[in-house]
Amino acid sequence: MKPGIRSLLLDELQTRLQPRFRARQVADWLYRKRARAFQEMTDLPQELRDKLAAEFNLGSIEVVRVLGSRDTTRKFLLRLNDGNLIESVLIPASPAFYGSRSDRLTICVSTQVGCAYGCKFCASGLEGWKRNLRPDEIVEQLITVERESGDRIDNVVFMGMGEPLANYENVIRAIAIINAPWGLGIGARHITVSTSGLVPQIRKLAEQPLQIRLAVSLHGATDEVRNQIMPVNRRYPVAELFEACRYYTARKKQRITFEYILIAQVNDSDEQAGELARRAREFEAKVNLIPYNTVNDLSWTRPSRNRQERFLAILRNAGVAATLRREKGHDIAAACGQLRLQTERQLAPP
Ligand code: SAH
Ligand code: SF4
């Protein structure tokens, strides 16, 4: 398959195109005018348009289904050129305040087809890992969803299908394009990468210059709890993970977020809340609580509303900035990977 032109940085376009100013023209067509075919680039010589079309792929994504409504969460099931399905989700809130409504729009993008990390509560991991997304496939999720919805996206979170830090180079390149003034122009502070806790990559991320935000999917404050639901914890136990978080906050002079899915009788005890509060205070981290979304084939359940509120109260009483997502996405299979799984099963021969 031809390489995607939206995987290239401006300086790479410049070394490929003569004279150099053509690169900016092309970038303008790609990211501002959002061209869907090289032939639309009418201020380029015909010869150049033909050459680009012969060398590069433009448009790696097709919309298969859209679920949900404008005022809640909208979910986009997308098909890649090789037929694989991924998901992007549009959330009417900023990531810092998932629990509340706002006039900001956040897109949650996928970074891999499937996921190799096999967290026990997550639909994305159920059928294993298939492949990494290329940078253009990540960037085009934003372009496709903006086109399909007619909305303007303010924030990007890497919390869709896949483990972004296991596709490190492609994700960093996609972020560079999303952030660049010649690209999609979204500020680094409006871009959040979420990880299940890949310690070496968290350190690497701490050392690169972009001021993007980090969310750590904790889902348990101790090894005992985390080992039950996240196999990655056996490789990088909580002590090492918190050490890496410390390094990140020190290097970036930035606060991180802990994501915490509430699962009944697994991680929702008062003791876990207390331990989480202690860690969050230590890092001055924000905590996003997410009630577990039922995944077919998995036997976990979400705690009662009372239990969720009590967990939240313990954090808040300890002085932690915590939110509880009280969204209605449940009925449209809002948790990551669920829609793809459902659709593949419907499409699969019996
Ligand atoms: N792999 C990265 C990127 C995000 S994918 C990571 O684990 O951080 C995982 C996110 O999807 C989780 O943090 C959680 O917010 C959400 N998620 C996955 N399964 C879920 C479920 N069953 N219920 C609610 N949220 C879920
Ligand atoms: Fe992969 Fe994240 Fe799902 Fe875990 S929660 S299986 S790391 S996508």
Coordinates of C-alpha atoms and ligand atoms in Angstrom, one line a residue:
M1 CA 0.0 0.0 0.0
K2 CA 1.1 3.6 -0.7
P3 CA 2.3 5.6 2.4
G4 CA -0.2 8.0 3.8
I5 CA 0.7 11.6 3.0
R6 CA -0.7 12.7 6.4
S7 CA 2.0 10.7 8.1
L8 CA 4.7 13.2 6.9
L9 CA 6.0 16.3 8.8
L10 CA 6.3 19.6 7.0
D11 CA 10.1 19.3 6.7
E12 CA 9.7 15.9 5.1
L13 CA 7.3 17.3 2.6
Q14 CA 9.8 20.1 1.9
T15 CA 12.6 17.6 1.1
R16 CA 10.3 15.7 -1.3
L17 CA 8.7 18.6 -3.2
Q18 CA 10.4 21.2 -5.4
P19 CA 10.3 24.1 -5.2
R20 CA 10.0 24.1 -1.4
F21 CA 7.0 26.4 -1.1
R22 CA 4.9 23.6 -2.6
A23 CA 5.1 21.8 0.7
R24 CA 3.2 24.5 2.5
Q25 CA 0.6 24.6 -0.2
V26 CA 0.1 20.9 0.1
A27 CA -0.1 21.1 3.9
D28 CA -2.7 23.8 3.5
W29 CA -4.8 21.5 1.3
L30 CA -4.3 18.6 3.7
Y31 CA -5.1 20.2 7.0
R32 CA -6.9 23.5 6.4
K33 CA -9.0 22.8 3.3
R34 CA -9.1 19.1 4.2
A35 CA -8.9 17.8 0.6
R36 CA -10.1 14.3 -0.1
A37 CA -8.3 13.9 -3.4
F38 CA -5.1 15.3 -4.9
Q39 CA -7.0 16.5 -7.9
E40 CA -8.8 19.0 -5.7
M41 CA -5.4 20.8 -5.2
T42 CA -6.1 23.1 -8.1
D43 CA -3.3 25.6 -7.5
L44 CA -0.7 22.8 -7.9
P45 CA 0.5 21.9 -11.4
Q46 CA -1.3 19.0 -12.9
E47 CA 2.0 17.1 -13.1
L48 CA 2.6 17.4 -9.4
R49 CA -1.0 16.4 -8.5
D50 CA -0.5 13.2 -10.6
K51 CA 2.9 12.5 -9.0
L52 CA 1.4 12.9 -5.5
A53 CA -1.5 10.6 -6.4
A54 CA 0.8 8.0 -7.7
E55 CA 3.1 8.1 -4.6
F56 CA 0.8 8.7 -1.7
N57 CA -2.5 7.6 -0.2
L58 CA -4.9 10.3 0.9
G59 CA -8.0 9.3 2.9
S60 CA -7.4 6.1 4.9
I61 CA -10.7 6.0 6.7
E62 CA -14.3 5.4 5.9
V63 CA -17.3 5.9 8.3
V64 CA -19.2 2.7 8.9
R65 CA -21.7 3.6 11.7
V66 CA -22.4 6.6 14.0
L67 CA -24.2 6.0 17.3
G68 CA -25.4 8.5 19.9
S69 CA -26.6 12.0 19.8
R70 CA -25.2 15.5 19.8
D71 CA -25.7 16.3 23.5
T72 CA -24.3 13.1 24.8
T73 CA -21.5 10.8 23.5
R74 CA -21.2 10.0 19.8
K75 CA -19.4 7.0 18.7
F76 CA -17.9 6.5 15.2
L77 CA -17.1 3.1 13.9
L78 CA -14.5 3.5 11.2
R79 CA -13.1 1.2 8.5
L80 CA -9.4 1.4 7.5
N81 CA -8.1 0.7 4.0
D82 CA -7.3 -2.9 4.9
G83 CA -10.8 -3.5 6.2
N84 CA -9.9 -3.4 9.9
L85 CA -12.4 -1.6 12.2
I86 CA -11.5 1.1 14.8
E87 CA -13.5 3.5 16.9
S88 CA -13.4 7.2 17.7
V89 CA -15.7 8.8 20.3
L90 CA -16.8 12.4 20.5
I91 CA -17.5 13.6 24.0
P92 CA -19.1 17.0 24.8
A93 CA -16.8 17.9 27.7
S94 CA -13.1 18.7 28.3
P95 CA -11.0 15.8 29.7
A96 CA -10.4 17.5 32.9
F97 CA -14.1 17.5 33.8
Y98 CA -15.5 14.4 32.2
G99 CA -18.1 14.4 35.0
S100 CA -19.6 17.6 33.8
R101 CA -21.0 19.0 30.6
S102 CA -19.3 21.8 28.8
D103 CA -19.3 23.5 25.4
R104 CA -15.9 21.9 24.7
L105 CA -15.6 18.9 22.4
T106 CA -13.2 16.1 23.1
I107 CA -12.3 13.3 20.7
C108 CA -11.1 10.0 21.9
V109 CA -8.9 8.3 19.3
S110 CA -7.6 4.8 18.8
T111 CA -4.0 4.0 18.3
Q112 CA -4.0 0.3 17.5
V113 CA -6.4 -2.3 16.1
G114 CA -7.1 -4.4 19.2
C115 CA -4.7 -4.3 22.2
A116 CA -2.0 -6.7 23.5
Y117 CA -2.3 -5.8 27.1
G118 CA -5.4 -7.8 27.9
C119 CA -6.9 -5.8 30.8
K120 CA -9.6 -8.0 32.3
F121 CA -12.4 -5.3 32.0
C122 CA -11.7 -4.0 28.5
A123 CA -13.3 -5.0 25.2
S124 CA -10.3 -3.9 23.2
G125 CA -8.1 -6.5 24.6
L126 CA -10.6 -9.4 24.2
E127 CA -9.5 -10.4 20.8
G128 CA -5.8 -9.5 21.1
W129 CA -3.7 -7.2 19.1
K130 CA -3.8 -7.0 15.4
R131 CA -1.6 -4.1 14.3
N132 CA -0.4 -0.5 15.1
L133 CA -2.1 2.4 13.5
R134 CA 0.0 4.6 11.2
P135 CA 0.3 8.3 12.0
D136 CA -2.1 9.2 9.1
E137 CA -4.7 6.8 10.4
I138 CA -4.6 8.6 13.8
V139 CA -4.6 12.1 12.3
E140 CA -7.4 11.2 10.0
Q141 CA -9.7 10.1 12.8
L142 CA -9.9 13.8 13.8
I143 CA -10.4 15.0 10.2
T144 CA -13.1 12.3 9.5
V145 CA -15.0 13.0 12.7
E146 CA -15.0 16.7 12.2
R147 CA -16.2 16.3 8.7
E148 CA -18.9 13.8 9.6
S149 CA -20.1 15.7 12.7
G150 CA -19.7 19.3 11.4
D151 CA -18.2 20.2 14.8
R152 CA -14.9 21.6 15.8
I153 CA -12.8 19.5 18.1
D154 CA -11.0 21.3 21.1
N155 CA -9.3 18.4 22.8
V156 CA -7.8 15.1 21.9
V157 CA -7.4 12.1 24.2
F158 CA -5.5 9.0 23.3
M159 CA -7.9 6.7 25.2
G160 CA -9.6 4.7 22.4
M161 CA -8.7 1.3 21.3
G162 CA -5.0 0.3 21.9
E163 CA -2.1 1.2 24.1
P164 CA -0.7 4.4 22.7
L165 CA 2.7 4.0 24.3
A166 CA 3.1 0.6 22.7
N167 CA 2.9 2.4 19.3
Y168 CA 5.2 5.2 20.6
E169 CA 6.9 6.5 17.4
N170 CA 3.6 6.7 15.4
V171 CA 1.7 8.3 18.2
I172 CA 4.4 10.9 18.8
R173 CA 4.4 11.7 15.0
A174 CA 0.6 11.9 14.9
I175 CA 0.8 14.3 17.9
A176 CA 3.3 16.5 16.2
I177 CA 1.0 16.8 13.2
I178 CA -2.1 17.4 15.3
N179 CA -0.2 20.1 17.3
A180 CA 1.7 21.8 14.4
P181 CA 0.5 25.2 13.2
W182 CA 0.8 23.9 9.6
G183 CA -1.2 20.8 10.7
L184 CA -4.3 20.7 12.8
G185 CA -3.1 23.3 15.3
I186 CA -4.4 21.9 18.5
G187 CA -2.4 23.1 21.5
A188 CA -0.3 20.5 23.3
R189 CA -2.1 21.1 26.6
H190 CA -5.3 20.0 24.9
I191 CA -3.7 16.7 24.0
T192 CA -3.7 13.8 26.6
V193 CA -2.0 10.5 26.2
S194 CA -3.4 7.7 28.4
T195 CA -1.4 4.6 29.3
S196 CA -2.0 1.4 31.2
G197 CA 1.5 2.0 32.8
L198 CA 4.3 1.3 30.4
V199 CA 7.1 2.5 32.6
P200 CA 10.0 2.9 30.1
Q201 CA 7.8 4.8 27.7
I202 CA 6.4 7.1 30.4
R203 CA 10.0 8.0 31.1
K204 CA 10.7 8.5 27.4
L205 CA 7.6 10.7 27.1
A206 CA 8.8 12.8 30.0
E207 CA 12.0 13.5 28.1
Q208 CA 10.5 14.7 24.8
P209 CA 9.7 18.4 24.6
L210 CA 5.9 18.6 23.8
Q211 CA 3.9 19.8 26.8
I212 CA 1.2 17.1 26.3
R213 CA -0.7 15.7 29.3
L214 CA -0.4 12.3 30.7
A215 CA -3.2 10.1 32.1
V216 CA -2.4 6.9 33.9
S217 CA -5.0 4.2 33.9
L218 CA -4.6 3.1 37.5
H219 CA -7.8 1.2 38.2
G220 CA -6.2 -0.1 41.5
A221 CA -4.0 1.6 44.0
T222 CA -2.1 -1.5 45.1
D223 CA -0.4 -4.5 43.4
E224 CA -2.9 -6.8 44.9
V225 CA -5.8 -5.2 43.2
R226 CA -4.0 -4.2 40.0
N227 CA -2.6 -7.7 39.4
Q228 CA -6.1 -9.0 39.4
I229 CA -7.3 -6.9 36.5
M230 CA -4.2 -5.6 34.6
P231 CA -1.6 -8.2 33.5
V232 CA 0.8 -5.2 32.7
N233 CA 1.2 -4.7 36.5
R234 CA 3.2 -7.9 36.8
R235 CA 5.7 -6.4 34.5
Y236 CA 5.6 -2.9 36.0
P237 CA 4.3 -3.0 39.5
V238 CA 2.9 0.1 41.2
A239 CA 6.1 1.1 42.9
E240 CA 7.8 1.4 39.6
L241 CA 4.8 3.0 38.0
F242 CA 4.7 5.7 40.6
E243 CA 8.4 6.2 40.3
A244 CA 7.9 6.9 36.6
C245 CA 5.0 9.2 37.3
R246 CA 7.2 11.1 39.7
Y247 CA 9.8 11.5 37.0
Y248 CA 7.2 12.7 34.5
T249 CA 5.7 15.3 36.8
A250 CA 9.2 16.6 37.8
R251 CA 10.4 16.8 34.3
K252 CA 7.3 18.4 32.8
K253 CA 6.3 20.4 35.9
Q254 CA 2.9 19.2 35.2
R255 CA 0.1 17.4 37.0
I256 CA -1.0 14.1 35.8
T257 CA -4.4 12.4 35.9
F258 CA -5.3 9.0 37.3
E259 CA -8.1 7.2 35.5
Y260 CA -9.9 4.7 37.7
I261 CA -12.7 2.5 36.5
L262 CA -15.0 1.5 39.4
I263 CA -15.7 -2.3 39.4
A264 CA -17.9 -3.8 42.1
Q265 CA -16.1 -5.8 44.7
V266 CA -12.8 -5.5 42.8
N267 CA -11.4 -2.0 43.4
D268 CA -14.2 -0.1 45.0
S269 CA -13.5 -0.6 48.7
D270 CA -12.9 2.2 51.2
E271 CA -9.3 1.0 51.6
Q272 CA -8.6 1.4 47.9
A273 CA -10.2 4.9 48.0
G274 CA -8.0 5.8 50.9
E275 CA -4.9 4.5 49.2
L276 CA -5.8 6.2 45.9
A277 CA -6.4 9.5 47.8
R278 CA -2.9 9.2 49.4
R279 CA -1.2 8.7 46.0
A280 CA -3.3 11.4 44.3
R281 CA -2.3 13.9 47.1
E282 CA 1.3 12.9 46.8
F283 CA 1.3 13.7 43.0
E284 CA -1.3 16.5 43.3
A285 CA -3.0 14.4 40.6
K286 CA -6.5 14.7 39.4
V287 CA -8.7 11.5 39.6
N288 CA -11.3 10.6 37.0
L289 CA -13.6 7.9 38.2
I290 CA -15.4 5.9 35.5
P291 CA -18.2 3.5 36.4
Y292 CA -17.5 0.2 34.7
N293 CA -19.4 -0.3 31.5
T294 CA -20.7 -3.8 31.0
V295 CA -18.9 -5.8 28.3
N296 CA -20.5 -8.9 26.9
D297 CA -18.5 -12.0 27.8
L298 CA -17.1 -10.4 31.0
S299 CA -18.6 -10.9 34.4
W300 CA -17.7 -7.7 36.2
T301 CA -20.4 -5.2 37.3
R302 CA -20.4 -1.6 38.2
P303 CA -20.9 -0.6 41.9
S304 CA -24.2 0.8 43.1
R305 CA -24.6 4.6 42.7
N306 CA -24.3 4.9 46.4
R307 CA -21.0 3.1 46.4
Q308 CA -19.7 5.3 43.5
E309 CA -20.6 8.4 45.4
R310 CA -19.0 7.2 48.6
F311 CA -15.8 6.4 46.8
L312 CA -15.8 9.9 45.3
A313 CA -16.5 11.5 48.7
I314 CA -13.6 9.7 50.3
L315 CA -11.3 11.2 47.6
R316 CA -12.8 14.7 47.9
N317 CA -12.7 14.7 51.7
A318 CA -9.0 14.0 51.5
G319 CA -8.6 17.1 49.3
V320 CA -8.3 15.4 46.0
A321 CA -9.7 16.9 42.8
A322 CA -11.8 14.1 41.6
T323 CA -14.7 13.7 39.2
L324 CA -17.2 10.9 38.6
R325 CA -18.3 10.3 35.0
R326 CA -22.0 10.1 35.1
E327 CA -22.5 9.7 31.4
K328 CA -25.2 7.9 29.5
G329 CA -23.0 6.3 27.0
H330 CA -23.8 2.9 28.4
D331 CA -26.5 2.1 25.9
I332 CA -24.3 2.9 22.9
A333 CA -21.5 0.7 24.0
A334 CA -19.4 3.6 25.0
A335 CA -16.4 1.8 26.5
C336 CA -13.5 1.4 24.3
G337 CA -13.5 -1.5 21.8
Q338 CA -17.1 -2.5 22.5
L339 CA -18.7 -1.3 19.3
R340 CA -16.1 -2.9 17.1
L341 CA -16.5 -6.2 18.9
Q342 CA -20.3 -6.0 18.5
T343 CA -20.1 -5.1 14.8
E344 CA -17.5 -7.8 14.0
R345 CA -19.7 -10.4 15.6
Q346 CA -22.8 -9.2 13.6
L347 CA -20.8 -9.3 10.4
A348 CA -19.1 -12.6 11.1
P349 CA -20.6 -15.7 9.5
P350 CA -22.3 -17.9 12.1
Ligands
SAH1 N1 -4.6 1.6 26.6 C1 -4.7 2.9 27.2 C2 -5.5 3.8 26.5 C3 -6.9 3.9 26.9 S1 -7.9 2.5 26.7 C4 -5.0 2.8 28.7 O1 -5.4 1.7 29.1 O2 -4.9 3.8 29.4 C5 -8.7 2.3 28.1 C6 -9.7 3.3 28.6 O3 -11.0 2.9 28.1 C7 -9.7 3.1 30.1 O4 -8.9 4.0 30.7 C8 -11.1 3.4 30.3 O5 -11.3 4.8 30.5 C9 -11.9 2.9 29.2 N2 -12.5 1.6 29.4 C10 -12.1 0.3 28.9 N3 -12.9 -0.6 29.3 C11 -13.9 0.0 30.0 C12 -15.1 -0.5 30.6 N4 -15.4 -1.8 30.6 N5 -15.8 0.4 31.3 C13 -15.5 1.7 31.3 N6 -14.4 2.2 30.7 C14 -13.6 1.3 30.1
SF4_2 FE1 -5.4 -2.2 26.2 FE2 -6.0 0.0 27.6 FE3 -7.9 -1.9 27.1 FE4 -5.9 -2.3 28.8 S1 -7.5 -0.8 29.0 S2 -6.6 -3.8 27.2 S3 -4.2 -1.3 27.9 S4 -6.8 -0.6 25.6

